XYZ file of C-alpha atoms in Angstrom:
631
model
C 0.000 0.000 0.000
C 1.429 3.377 -1.056
C 0.344 6.809 0.130
C 0.938 10.286 -1.269
C 2.621 13.306 0.334
C 2.443 16.789 -1.220
C 4.371 19.847 -0.038
C 4.363 23.417 -1.351
C 7.556 25.475 -1.264
C 8.063 29.187 -0.711
C 7.046 29.868 -4.343
C 3.837 27.828 -3.986
C 5.215 25.082 -6.204
C 4.001 21.587 -5.325
C 6.368 18.689 -4.646
C 4.981 15.140 -4.506
C 6.489 12.041 -2.928
C 5.225 8.480 -2.595
C 5.999 6.072 0.237
C 4.644 2.825 1.610
C 2.507 2.881 4.737
C 5.241 0.926 6.569
C 7.829 3.528 5.608
C 5.475 6.337 6.656
C 4.968 4.849 10.130
C 8.735 4.636 10.569
C 9.159 8.164 9.204
C 6.877 9.871 11.725
C 8.977 8.582 14.613
C 11.431 11.391 13.806
C 10.864 15.096 13.252
C 11.437 16.830 9.935
C 15.030 17.865 9.279
C 14.265 21.494 10.166
C 12.219 20.586 13.269
C 8.983 21.781 11.676
C 6.603 19.686 13.778
C 8.337 20.568 17.067
C 8.189 24.242 16.086
C 4.477 23.962 15.343
C 3.768 22.270 18.681
C 5.723 24.914 20.554
C 3.769 27.600 18.701
C 0.435 25.895 19.462
C 1.314 25.653 23.165
C 1.971 29.387 23.253
C -1.153 30.419 21.332
C -3.924 28.416 23.000
C -5.808 31.602 23.829
C -5.133 33.417 20.537
C -7.703 32.248 17.948
C -6.830 33.026 14.349
C -3.065 33.157 14.915
C -1.333 30.978 12.300
C 2.061 29.287 12.374
C 4.293 30.950 9.800
C 6.101 27.787 8.690
C 3.001 25.631 8.230
C 3.680 25.392 4.470
C 6.876 23.444 5.196
C 4.873 20.488 6.549
C 3.712 18.181 3.759
C 0.081 17.092 3.520
C -0.422 13.334 3.704
C -3.115 11.618 1.589
C -3.477 8.080 2.989
C -6.618 7.152 1.028
C -5.095 7.366 -2.451
C -1.953 6.685 -4.417
C -1.812 9.658 -6.784
C -0.062 10.146 -10.117
C 1.160 13.538 -11.295
C 0.524 14.403 -14.937
C 2.681 16.648 -17.111
C 0.245 19.548 -16.715
C 0.687 19.357 -12.897
C -2.737 17.810 -12.357
C -3.240 14.659 -10.313
C -5.003 11.406 -11.157
C -5.851 8.439 -8.942
C -3.583 5.470 -9.527
C -5.000 3.337 -6.724
C -7.522 3.625 -3.892
C -6.106 2.377 -0.579
C -9.358 1.472 1.232
C -8.452 3.740 4.162
C -10.346 6.540 5.913
C -8.931 9.108 8.313
C -10.649 9.875 11.635
C -9.653 12.711 13.963
C -9.925 13.194 17.706
C -9.036 16.847 18.337
C -8.706 19.320 21.221
C -6.973 16.857 23.525
C -5.258 18.138 26.644
C -1.761 16.730 26.695
C 0.016 13.493 25.865
C -1.965 11.551 28.482
C -5.212 12.045 26.573
C -3.451 11.210 23.294
C -2.165 7.912 24.679
C -5.621 7.120 26.094
C -7.181 7.457 22.622
C -4.418 5.363 21.012
C -4.869 2.647 23.637
C -8.645 2.601 23.173
C -8.646 2.227 19.377
C -6.283 -0.745 19.600
C -9.358 -2.729 20.705
C -10.840 -2.490 17.225
C -9.260 -4.859 14.680
C -10.006 -2.386 11.883
C -7.468 0.138 13.254
C -4.527 0.164 10.884
C -2.670 2.982 12.687
C -3.130 5.650 15.355
C -0.669 8.439 16.076
C -0.396 11.949 17.481
C -1.350 14.762 15.093
C 1.034 17.563 14.126
C -0.374 19.970 16.760
C 0.373 17.517 19.576
C -3.245 17.780 20.701
C -4.965 15.354 18.368
C -4.903 11.747 17.229
C -5.123 10.604 13.612
C -6.723 7.171 13.171
C -6.312 5.225 9.906
C -9.194 2.771 9.558
C -9.162 -0.150 7.103
C -12.408 -0.483 5.104
C -13.665 -2.698 2.249
C -16.694 -2.939 -0.030
C -19.327 -5.604 0.617
C -18.481 -7.274 -2.710
C -14.731 -7.025 -2.172
C -14.302 -5.004 -5.383
C -11.987 -2.019 -5.124
C -13.336 1.305 -6.526
C -11.697 2.083 -9.864
C -12.878 5.614 -10.613
C -12.634 8.811 -8.599
C -16.435 9.092 -8.405
C -16.821 5.519 -7.117
C -13.977 5.992 -4.629
C -15.459 9.265 -3.373
C -18.934 7.777 -2.886
C -17.482 4.765 -1.101
C -15.265 6.961 1.088
C -18.328 8.936 2.292
C -20.179 5.775 3.353
C -17.084 4.252 4.922
C -16.232 7.450 6.773
C -19.715 7.740 8.295
C -19.782 4.102 9.374
C -16.269 4.222 10.849
C -17.072 7.488 12.687
C -20.113 5.919 14.319
C -18.232 2.800 15.384
C -15.245 4.627 16.846
C -17.416 7.273 18.510
C -19.056 4.522 20.526
C -15.849 3.407 22.225
C -13.785 6.595 22.500
C -13.711 8.781 25.626
C -13.576 11.862 23.350
C -15.730 12.588 20.284
C -14.616 12.135 16.691
C -14.201 15.508 14.969
C -16.383 15.302 11.872
C -14.734 16.086 8.539
C -16.661 17.470 5.577
C -16.322 14.634 3.057
C -19.041 15.949 0.737
C -16.438 17.009 -1.853
C -14.540 14.847 -4.321
C -11.178 13.131 -3.799
C -9.954 14.923 -6.929
C -9.041 17.546 -8.011
C -6.898 18.697 -5.080
C -8.755 21.838 -4.112
C -8.801 23.504 -0.686
C -11.742 21.481 0.583
C -10.062 18.230 -0.411
C -6.907 19.225 1.440
C -8.881 19.506 4.662
C -11.200 16.530 4.180
C -8.942 13.763 2.899
C -5.484 14.642 4.256
C -3.540 15.773 7.290
C -0.226 17.495 7.996
C 3.052 15.614 8.423
C 3.405 14.726 12.074
C 5.645 13.265 14.777
C 4.984 10.356 17.151
C 7.843 8.340 18.614
C 5.507 5.456 19.505
C 2.711 5.206 16.904
C 0.298 2.273 16.956
C 0.443 0.185 13.778
C -1.302 -3.078 12.842
C -0.326 -4.149 9.330
C -2.887 -6.986 9.480
C -5.905 -4.822 10.281
C -9.269 -6.452 9.444
C -11.341 -4.007 7.345
C -14.842 -2.798 8.176
C -17.242 -4.119 5.553
C -19.193 -1.167 4.187
C -22.673 -1.986 2.784
C -23.855 -0.708 -0.580
C -26.627 1.345 1.050
C -26.348 3.063 4.442
C -29.138 2.972 7.013
C -30.577 6.492 6.922
C -31.545 6.315 10.587
C -27.992 5.480 11.484
C -26.646 8.408 9.442
C -29.120 10.797 11.045
C -28.287 9.560 14.550
C -24.582 8.670 14.570
C -24.563 8.340 18.361
C -27.188 5.562 18.310
C -25.550 2.952 20.541
C -27.846 0.127 19.452
C -27.069 0.614 15.753
C -23.348 0.912 16.425
C -23.196 -2.185 18.643
C -25.019 -4.227 15.979
C -22.437 -3.135 13.427
C -19.536 -3.887 15.754
C -20.907 -7.376 16.344
C -20.769 -8.059 12.608
C -17.138 -6.988 12.471
C -15.553 -9.136 15.192
C -16.234 -11.929 17.632
C -14.345 -10.084 20.360
C -17.676 -8.772 21.642
C -16.813 -8.854 25.320
C -13.658 -6.817 24.797
C -15.456 -4.215 22.700
C -18.349 -3.885 25.148
C -15.785 -3.277 27.899
C -14.173 -0.543 25.790
C -17.591 1.055 25.208
C -17.993 1.467 28.982
C -16.059 4.740 29.373
C -15.211 6.642 32.504
C -18.024 8.924 33.739
C -17.642 11.801 36.140
C -19.878 11.492 39.150
C -22.893 13.789 39.272
C -21.645 15.480 42.442
C -18.198 16.159 41.031
C -19.699 17.557 37.836
C -21.921 19.864 39.886
C -18.852 21.087 41.748
C -16.968 21.801 38.525
C -19.961 23.649 37.068
C -20.355 25.617 40.307
C -16.707 26.723 40.424
C -16.380 27.495 36.715
C -19.529 29.611 36.772
C -17.893 31.870 39.369
C -14.148 31.732 38.727
C -11.601 31.406 35.950
C -8.853 28.899 36.694
C -5.465 28.210 35.181
C -2.438 26.130 36.192
C 0.817 28.097 36.268
C 3.407 25.682 34.860
C 6.329 27.863 35.984
C 5.423 27.927 39.679
C 3.486 24.629 39.668
C 0.336 25.914 41.303
C -3.211 26.770 40.265
C -4.426 30.370 40.012
C -7.896 31.902 39.955
C -9.818 35.143 39.563
C -13.525 35.999 39.435
C -15.044 35.256 36.053
C -15.468 38.191 33.617
C -12.920 40.130 35.668
C -9.674 41.830 34.661
C -8.226 41.463 38.135
C -4.859 39.742 38.572
C -4.840 35.991 39.055
C -4.148 34.809 42.610
C -2.706 31.477 43.790
C -5.224 28.878 44.963
C -3.988 28.558 48.558
C -5.458 26.751 51.559
C -7.702 29.672 52.502
C -9.230 29.965 49.015
C -9.735 26.178 48.766
C -11.616 26.161 52.041
C -13.715 29.114 50.883
C -14.606 27.288 47.649
C -15.619 24.206 49.629
C -17.767 26.179 52.067
C -19.547 28.054 49.262
C -20.200 24.780 47.423
C -21.629 23.132 50.546
C -23.881 26.129 51.186
C -25.105 25.664 47.599
C -26.092 22.080 48.455
C -23.093 20.303 46.890
C -21.592 17.644 49.133
C -17.836 18.136 48.637
C -14.630 18.432 50.623
C -11.588 20.649 50.204
C -9.664 17.674 48.765
C -12.223 17.559 45.930
C -11.393 21.200 45.187
C -7.685 20.407 45.177
C -8.148 17.444 42.833
C -10.001 19.641 40.368
C -7.660 22.672 40.303
C -4.527 20.494 39.988
C -5.974 18.240 37.277
C -5.816 18.558 33.496
C -9.399 19.848 33.605
C -7.767 23.219 34.330
C -5.890 24.682 31.366
C -2.130 25.034 31.627
C -0.657 28.508 31.465
C 2.913 29.730 31.043
C 3.512 33.487 31.375
C 6.765 33.002 29.469
C 5.158 31.299 26.477
C 2.354 33.854 26.486
C 4.830 36.741 26.249
C 7.027 35.143 23.579
C 4.078 34.036 21.459
C 2.680 37.577 21.348
C 6.082 38.874 20.226
C 6.588 36.143 17.601
C 6.067 37.327 14.034
C 6.401 41.050 14.863
C 10.130 41.535 14.256
C 10.893 44.599 12.098
C 14.143 42.979 10.790
C 16.416 45.412 12.673
C 19.191 44.052 14.915
C 17.889 45.191 18.289
C 19.947 42.691 20.322
C 23.359 43.878 19.099
C 22.162 47.482 19.350
C 21.462 46.839 23.036
C 24.944 45.327 23.416
C 26.440 48.540 22.009
C 25.072 50.518 24.957
C 27.778 48.770 27.028
C 31.010 50.668 26.217
C 34.109 48.426 26.144
C 37.113 47.508 24.006
C 36.270 43.833 23.371
C 35.794 43.404 19.584
C 33.715 40.230 20.097
C 31.327 41.620 22.712
C 28.332 42.303 20.415
C 28.375 38.834 18.854
C 28.962 37.113 22.181
C 26.109 39.022 23.822
C 23.863 38.156 20.867
C 24.577 34.411 21.210
C 24.096 34.547 24.976
C 20.773 36.391 24.595
C 19.501 33.744 22.144
C 20.640 31.093 24.615
C 18.627 32.747 27.386
C 15.462 32.814 25.269
C 16.052 29.253 24.022
C 16.299 28.191 27.683
C 12.864 29.720 28.364
C 11.426 27.987 25.299
C 12.728 24.596 26.414
C 15.001 24.322 23.378
C 18.213 23.876 25.418
C 17.027 20.530 26.814
C 20.377 18.696 26.749
C 22.682 21.520 27.815
C 21.818 24.590 29.839
C 22.824 28.122 28.869
C 26.229 27.642 30.489
C 27.792 31.049 29.765
C 27.180 34.329 31.589
C 28.231 37.904 30.753
C 30.416 39.396 33.513
C 30.304 43.215 33.527
C 33.368 44.689 35.272
C 33.832 48.329 36.293
C 33.934 50.571 39.314
C 30.662 51.459 41.002
C 28.189 53.848 39.394
C 28.424 52.459 35.843
C 24.764 51.264 35.748
C 25.687 47.578 35.596
C 22.868 46.319 37.834
C 20.337 48.608 36.149
C 21.334 47.223 32.747
C 20.947 43.625 33.925
C 17.467 44.286 35.277
C 16.425 46.129 32.106
C 16.944 42.973 30.024
C 13.694 41.539 31.408
C 10.393 43.154 30.304
C 8.032 44.553 32.917
C 5.540 41.690 32.525
C 8.260 39.169 33.364
C 10.062 41.110 36.114
C 8.944 38.465 38.614
C 11.594 36.307 36.949
C 14.549 38.608 37.731
C 16.627 37.855 40.838
C 19.696 39.711 42.109
C 20.000 38.645 45.760
C 20.614 34.907 45.458
C 22.689 33.336 48.235
C 24.879 30.688 46.629
C 25.501 29.070 50.008
C 21.850 27.916 50.136
C 22.049 25.211 47.487
C 18.381 24.166 47.577
C 17.274 27.780 47.091
C 19.667 28.110 44.143
C 18.237 25.029 42.409
C 14.658 26.170 43.009
C 15.463 29.624 41.614
C 16.942 28.035 38.485
C 13.641 26.246 37.828
C 11.423 29.312 38.407
C 13.445 32.460 37.647
C 14.332 33.769 34.190
C 17.535 35.720 34.818
C 19.764 35.533 37.901
C 22.191 38.402 38.417
C 25.240 37.388 40.461
C 25.681 40.931 41.717
C 29.010 41.772 43.368
C 30.594 38.657 41.847
C 33.896 39.508 43.558
C 32.293 38.630 46.914
C 31.843 34.967 45.855
C 34.582 32.842 47.399
C 37.017 30.993 45.088
C 35.892 27.640 46.512
C 32.263 28.281 45.490
C 33.386 29.524 42.071
C 35.424 26.411 41.451
C 32.860 23.999 42.846
C 29.129 24.624 43.204
C 28.761 27.566 40.796
C 30.819 25.875 38.079
C 28.480 22.882 38.302
C 25.058 24.551 38.458
C 25.687 27.068 35.680
C 25.817 24.218 33.134
C 22.815 22.181 34.356
C 20.037 21.425 31.832
C 17.540 20.531 34.576
C 17.401 20.578 38.351
C 16.460 17.892 40.857
C 14.769 19.132 44.006
C 12.146 18.078 46.506
C 9.253 20.491 46.825
C 8.216 21.753 50.275
C 6.275 18.901 51.924
C 7.096 16.747 48.907
C 7.719 13.025 49.317
C 10.360 12.522 46.659
C 12.882 14.341 44.492
C 11.487 15.640 41.197
C 13.170 16.771 37.985
C 12.276 20.261 36.740
C 13.446 21.947 33.522
C 15.882 24.761 34.086
C 14.654 28.220 33.101
C 17.187 30.670 34.469
C 20.266 32.039 32.764
C 23.007 33.946 34.583
C 24.611 37.372 34.303
C 27.111 38.906 36.728
C 28.685 42.200 37.800
C 31.949 42.971 39.579
C 33.977 45.969 40.762
C 37.480 44.473 40.401
C 39.296 42.903 37.457
C 41.105 39.969 39.132
C 37.887 38.057 39.623
C 37.946 34.554 38.059
C 39.346 31.978 40.462
C 39.162 28.830 38.310
C 41.240 28.762 35.076
C 39.258 25.838 33.670
C 35.943 27.449 34.601
C 36.644 30.843 33.049
C 34.954 29.679 29.846
C 31.662 29.956 31.744
C 31.899 33.768 31.792
C 32.183 36.495 29.181
C 34.344 39.027 30.994
C 34.064 42.572 29.669
C 35.627 45.648 31.286
C 33.556 48.792 30.836
C 35.276 51.946 29.570
C 32.400 54.156 30.685
C 28.895 54.067 32.206
C 26.299 51.969 30.385
C 23.898 54.123 28.371
C 20.568 53.041 29.850
C 17.755 53.783 27.403
C 14.609 55.423 28.728
C 12.557 52.866 26.829
C 13.813 49.479 25.656
C 11.640 47.901 22.976
C 11.423 44.495 24.605
C 8.839 43.270 22.095
C 11.324 43.722 19.252
C 14.189 42.239 21.281
C 12.300 39.026 21.934
C 10.581 38.937 18.539
C 14.043 38.951 16.960
C 15.298 36.235 19.315
C 12.330 33.885 18.832
C 12.410 34.218 15.058
C 16.190 33.688 14.996
C 15.757 30.443 16.944
C 12.597 29.058 15.322
C 12.735 30.329 11.758
C 16.389 31.104 11.072
C 17.846 28.195 13.053
C 20.630 30.382 14.431
C 23.167 28.979 16.898
C 22.419 29.848 20.525
C 25.469 28.207 22.099
C 29.228 28.774 21.904
C 31.226 26.330 19.792
C 34.815 25.205 20.461
C 36.459 28.093 18.600
C 34.301 30.720 20.300
C 34.950 29.138 23.706
C 38.712 29.287 23.088
C 38.424 33.004 22.265
C 36.394 33.619 25.425
C 38.976 31.828 27.577
C 41.801 33.794 25.977
C 39.927 37.057 26.568
C 39.281 36.115 30.199
C 42.954 35.610 31.111
C 43.255 39.239 32.150
C 40.455 38.759 34.684
C 41.877 35.697 36.417
C 42.603 35.827 40.124
C 46.218 34.971 40.928
C 47.578 33.755 44.250
C 50.933 35.235 45.303
C 52.566 31.864 44.633
C 51.297 31.982 41.034
C 52.778 35.444 40.533
C 56.077 34.333 42.073
C 56.194 31.277 39.812
C 57.554 33.320 36.908
C 60.337 34.686 39.150
C 61.831 31.225 39.567
C 60.521 29.039 36.713
C 59.651 29.139 33.057
C 57.896 26.712 30.708
C 60.125 24.783 28.316
C 59.748 21.962 25.815
C 63.152 20.315 26.076
C 64.049 17.735 28.700
C 67.719 18.710 28.283
C 66.936 22.243 29.462
C 64.364 21.452 32.136
C 63.096 18.784 34.510
C 59.764 17.203 35.454
C 58.425 18.401 38.812
C 55.130 17.908 40.648
C 52.985 20.916 41.622
C 53.877 20.247 45.285
C 57.601 20.326 44.518
C 57.254 23.577 42.582
C 55.258 25.212 45.386
C 57.730 24.042 48.035
C 60.614 25.473 46.001
C 58.882 28.844 45.643
C 58.056 29.033 49.356
C 61.592 28.127 50.348
C 62.922 31.052 48.317
C 60.154 33.645 48.782
C 59.269 32.898 52.388
C 56.122 34.501 53.806
C 55.558 36.510 50.615
C 54.184 33.316 49.014
C 51.294 33.324 51.501
C 49.070 30.371 52.389
C 48.621 29.006 48.907
C 46.140 26.235 48.099
C 47.968 23.320 46.464
C 44.933 22.015 44.476
C 44.185 25.488 43.110
C 47.847 25.996 42.219
C 47.902 22.614 40.478
C 44.883 23.521 38.311
C 46.519 26.838 37.443
C 49.777 25.120 36.539
C 48.003 22.550 34.333
C 46.377 25.340 32.298
C 49.568 27.274 31.492
C 50.100 27.741 27.758
C 52.517 25.260 26.215
C 53.286 23.333 29.392
C 54.178 19.636 28.975
C 53.256 17.046 31.581
C 53.466 13.332 32.268
C 52.006 10.837 34.704
C 54.271 9.186 37.287
C 53.939 7.251 40.533
C 54.297 10.605 42.296
C 51.386 12.119 40.380
C 51.337 14.577 37.476
C 54.731 16.148 36.722
C 55.370 19.288 34.657
C 58.377 20.055 32.471
C 59.904 23.311 33.802
C 63.198 25.159 33.682
C 64.653 26.779 36.810
C 65.728 30.353 36.139
C 68.605 30.068 38.577
C 69.905 26.877 36.942
């Protein structure tokens, strides 16, 4: 069995491809090469409350025609080469992957289900149903195939409606399979999709479609008696099907409670802070968290209205998928998406920071895209592990600049007083904040720089236990970092300096009276989704950053004294191999108290990162090839 896929390019030119149904099922386990389906799903998630908003790159997703194997003529028209005896059913407006999997699991009970998989939006299921004529003769003409498809579609819709927990979305199949006009696109096809675990039964038993349909059955597609009679003629697995028909029903009392609450309040579940929010219906007041006091008030009001409920019933409702999910981040970015005026606002903002680093604008641009990609959930394998470090004396508007990067509507996500010593608070902030400013970076101890901070700044997700929680949970990381300092010798870890973009200001930052945040984020979202721009630093860029950061490294006295007594060499005839401990002991013996109380591990890391130094492993540890200046 072969199906047809048709895609239109930027110039509205059609491109057709043919593949077997087996190949198609394997193909949808992976996204398109440009991530088109993932981009669409992200866009849909952000625009649930924006009717009429269309995904810009929809044309990149091919339309799939499972019912027919088409042939393209020289005049760019299409003819039917073969009818596949398949109809497409849709279950739309599903709330999350749980509902999708529930539909897929349910339709497995019917032997006529050839395939079931998630639709391109991520909120629907496409069901391919095998059908056959009563005489076993395949339709040969477009008119015969169209007439048969209508009867088969109606019969299949009725059968599947009777067992599904959600209704079949009715397609308008009154048109013809050919020619490929707009109506046909909607009625007999669907967009290319993605489902890592589609259901597929290559030996599906077809529904036998009679020559004439029962008019009463067509007029009343929900007639359970008619549907059950038809199901009985299809399979002997009657007990299994009758069990599937018995769907879950919400109790009358619970339904009354939901109706009571929804008639008075608007609810949403804040996915950033993991709690439900509410406000009076038809009100423009701010949403408030559903706390213990409000839950008790809801329960009391419901009981006074004659509904026998408890506060736990309220909690089950507001934390369930019956309440729509809401992300203030996605809402903001989705409203900005598609509004970019094609000017480079991000680099223009970088230019308000006066400095002599020739790479600063490009580095800031990449970091800014990384921050937005982190919010969008695009940096799922690696966190935004680089942070700008603004260095100058006080009064140069560094903290004001950092805060101005976040728009007013998202200022709840800006944090500048994080205590790195409280590790649990740091991890929680990384899962809920948007931008963390490590203000006064020079006050962070070298041990925290080299240990905890170096680790958390590169995390892709965080593992924490919520207050009163019973187990550790994994949360996606949201926050990116930025930092400010008043001194130049600031970076304590040579190997960790690649985590920061040190830039020394030559003058105060020019803080604009009004930053066009909409354009900033419109540019960033389009660069990530549509342009596919890089939002991380590659190996070459990282090497440049590390080289630039050398001037900001913190040096112990013993490190500064090193060059008084030793130099790096590449010849064993000129030098000798020494351990870091031996080198430090030699320096201290000659410099005395001037060398200070140096940390051997820190000195060893510094020594290992010197340019051009050669080393070898021995039973004494790592040894470095050095030349004594007094030799």
